[in-house]
Amino acid sequence: MLADEMKKFPVWMQVFAADVSRAHGEESAEDNEENNLTESLYKRKERELRDSTNAYEKVAWYVWLYMTSTVWFEAFIMANILMVGICTGLDVENRDGNPGVTAFVDVVSVVTSAVFTIECVLKIVAEGKKPGRYFTDPNDGVFNTMDFGIVLVSYAFMGSSSASTIVVLRMLRLARLLTLIKGVQQLR
């Protein structure tokens, strides 16, 4: 009943009220649903990978449990996405071609491309013998597919300095910012 009443208020008030109720130890239906999804994902991974005798599936279990499913991993990836956004802004504003800014943007571009490549590889490894699930996961499959495509295209254009290539790389960097949406719960 209270949830129906809250829908009459603006979204920012709903978010604030949900945060206040969480601070007081109250769980919403949304929290329960999220916890159930996380718990079912954990149970599925545990059932498929943890007790396997296959060495690859053991590695997949540890990669998922201690790396790709952790908060610090997601925070690190989000920090890299924000860095890409900052560098895109610097690159656009660098009309006079300052070599220091250009070098910084180029270095950050290479480093973040490596980080995003490692992210894709680790998440695919964490799927065990079903790597296709990386692309078809109901929660993150769309974002994973977009991330994978951006990584591939960015490598295809890396090292080129033509004007059209630079525009494409800027667009890819901006598309990367869209993946921040998956990390912000209120935007889902």
GROMACS .gro file of C-alpha atoms in nm, residues 22-158:
model
  137
   22ARG     CA    1   1.698   0.154   0.413
   23ALA     CA    2   1.896   0.358   0.665
   24HIS     CA    3   1.641   0.260   0.928
   25GLY     CA    4   1.670  -0.108   0.839
   26GLU     CA    5   1.351  -0.135   0.637
   27GLU     CA    6   1.370  -0.336   0.317
   28SER     CA    7   1.160  -0.252   0.014
   29ALA     CA    8   1.018  -0.500  -0.235
   30GLU     CA    9   1.282  -0.374  -0.479
   31ASP     CA   10   1.558  -0.457  -0.229
   32ASN     CA   11   1.415  -0.805  -0.176
   33GLU     CA   12   1.394  -0.860  -0.551
   34GLU     CA   13   1.753  -0.743  -0.599
   35ASN     CA   14   1.873  -0.963  -0.311
   36ASN     CA   15   1.685  -1.261  -0.458
   37LEU     CA   16   1.844  -1.202  -0.801
   38THR     CA   17   2.191  -1.174  -0.648
   39GLU     CA   18   2.131  -1.481  -0.433
   40SER     CA   19   1.999  -1.685  -0.727
   41LEU     CA   20   2.298  -1.579  -0.942
   42TYR     CA   21   2.531  -1.683  -0.659
   43LYS     CA   22   2.354  -2.018  -0.621
   44ARG     CA   23   2.364  -2.081  -0.996
   45LYS     CA   24   2.736  -2.000  -1.015
   46GLU     CA   25   2.802  -2.206  -0.703
   47ARG     CA   26   2.609  -2.504  -0.840
   48GLU     CA   27   2.775  -2.488  -1.181
   49LEU     CA   28   3.130  -2.392  -1.094
   50ARG     CA   29   3.232  -2.421  -0.729
   51ASP     CA   30   3.217  -2.795  -0.681
   52SER     CA   31   3.334  -2.881  -1.032
   53THR     CA   32   3.638  -3.101  -1.075
   54ASN     CA   33   3.722  -2.921  -1.400
   55ALA     CA   34   4.018  -2.686  -1.350
   56TYR     CA   35   3.879  -2.422  -1.589
   57GLU     CA   36   3.549  -2.410  -1.400
   58LYS     CA   37   3.737  -2.377  -1.070
   59VAL     CA   38   3.925  -2.079  -1.215
   60ALA     CA   39   3.594  -1.938  -1.342
   61TRP     CA   40   3.445  -1.970  -0.991
   62TYR     CA   41   3.735  -1.785  -0.830
   63VAL     CA   42   3.740  -1.516  -1.101
   64TRP     CA   43   3.368  -1.457  -1.050
   65LEU     CA   44   3.370  -1.480  -0.669
   66TYR     CA   45   3.681  -1.273  -0.596
   67MET     CA   46   3.693  -1.039  -0.894
   68THR     CA   47   3.405  -0.972  -1.131
   69SER     CA   48   3.125  -0.990  -0.873
   70THR     CA   49   3.292  -0.760  -0.622
   71VAL     CA   50   3.206  -0.400  -0.548
   72TRP     CA   51   3.567  -0.286  -0.588
   73PHE     CA   52   3.582  -0.433  -0.940
   74GLU     CA   53   3.268  -0.245  -1.047
   75ALA     CA   54   3.397   0.074  -0.879
   76PHE     CA   55   3.730   0.041  -1.062
   77ILE     CA   56   3.552  -0.004  -1.397
   78MET     CA   57   3.326   0.295  -1.324
   79ALA     CA   58   3.629   0.506  -1.235
   80ASN     CA   59   3.782   0.414  -1.572
   81ILE     CA   60   3.460   0.504  -1.751
   82LEU     CA   61   3.458   0.842  -1.576
   83MET     CA   62   3.822   0.892  -1.676
   84VAL     CA   63   3.722   0.823  -2.037
   85GLY     CA   64   3.451   1.089  -2.005
   86ILE     CA   65   3.695   1.342  -1.864
   87CYS     CA   66   3.946   1.269  -2.140
   88THR     CA   67   3.677   1.301  -2.404
   89GLY     CA   68   3.597   1.647  -2.268
   90LEU     CA   69   3.965   1.739  -2.264
   91ASP     CA   70   4.010   1.611  -2.617
   92VAL     CA   71   3.713   1.812  -2.747
   93GLU     CA   72   3.830   2.129  -2.573
   94ASN     CA   73   4.190   2.086  -2.693
   95ARG     CA   74   4.134   2.287  -3.011
   96ASP     CA   75   4.483   2.436  -3.018
   97GLY     CA   76   4.643   2.089  -3.008
   98ASN     CA   77   4.831   2.122  -2.679
   99PRO     CA   78   5.080   1.831  -2.693
  100GLY     CA   79   5.058   1.767  -2.318
  101VAL     CA   80   4.680   1.724  -2.328
  102THR     CA   81   4.701   1.513  -2.643
  103ALA     CA   82   4.963   1.285  -2.485
  104PHE     CA   83   4.755   1.251  -2.165
  105VAL     CA   84   4.440   1.162  -2.361
  106ASP     CA   85   4.633   0.911  -2.573
  107VAL     CA   86   4.785   0.740  -2.267
  108VAL     CA   87   4.452   0.725  -2.086
  109SER     CA   88   4.290   0.587  -2.402
  110VAL     CA   89   4.542   0.302  -2.427
  111VAL     CA   90   4.529   0.223  -2.054
  112THR     CA   91   4.149   0.225  -2.036
  113SER     CA   92   4.125   0.014  -2.351
  114ALA     CA   93   4.348  -0.242  -2.179
  115VAL     CA   94   4.138  -0.226  -1.861
  116PHE     CA   95   3.814  -0.274  -2.057
  117THR     CA   96   3.967  -0.562  -2.251
  118ILE     CA   97   4.068  -0.732  -1.927
  119GLU     CA   98   3.719  -0.667  -1.790
  120CYS     CA   99   3.560  -0.841  -2.090
  121VAL     CA  100   3.801  -1.136  -2.071
  122LEU     CA  101   3.750  -1.183  -1.696
  123LYS     CA  102   3.372  -1.168  -1.726
  124ILE     CA  103   3.376  -1.419  -2.011
  125VAL     CA  104   3.606  -1.650  -1.812
  126ALA     CA  105   3.375  -1.616  -1.510
  127GLU     CA  106   3.095  -1.774  -1.715
  128GLY     CA  107   3.284  -2.104  -1.718
  129LYS     CA  108   3.196  -2.337  -2.005
  130LYS     CA  109   2.906  -2.111  -2.108
  131PRO     CA  110   3.084  -1.796  -2.230
  132GLY     CA  111   2.786  -1.699  -2.444
  133ARG     CA  112   2.603  -1.609  -2.125
  134TYR     CA  113   2.822  -1.299  -2.107
  135PHE     CA  114   2.623  -1.164  -2.403
  136THR     CA  115   2.281  -1.308  -2.313
  137ASP     CA  116   2.261  -1.241  -1.939
  138PRO     CA  117   1.915  -1.091  -1.869
  139ASN     CA  118   2.057  -0.817  -1.643
  140ASP     CA  119   2.386  -0.717  -1.806
  141GLY     CA  120   2.391  -0.887  -2.147
  142VAL     CA  121   2.305  -0.572  -2.342
  143PHE     CA  122   2.572  -0.369  -2.163
  144ASN     CA  123   2.825  -0.651  -2.196
  145THR     CA  124   2.760  -0.678  -2.569
  146MET     CA  125   2.796  -0.301  -2.607
  147ASP     CA  126   3.119  -0.304  -2.402
  148PHE     CA  127   3.261  -0.587  -2.612
  149GLY     CA  128   3.173  -0.408  -2.936
  150ILE     CA  129   3.327  -0.082  -2.815
  151VAL     CA  130   3.649  -0.263  -2.720
  152LEU     CA  131   3.673  -0.432  -3.060
  153VAL     CA  132   3.604  -0.114  -3.256
  154SER     CA  133   3.842   0.093  -3.043
  155TYR     CA  134   4.124  -0.151  -3.124
  156ALA     CA  135   4.034  -0.136  -3.492
  157PHE     CA  136   4.075   0.243  -3.493
  158MET     CA  137   4.366   0.272  -3.249
   0.00000   0.00000   0.00000
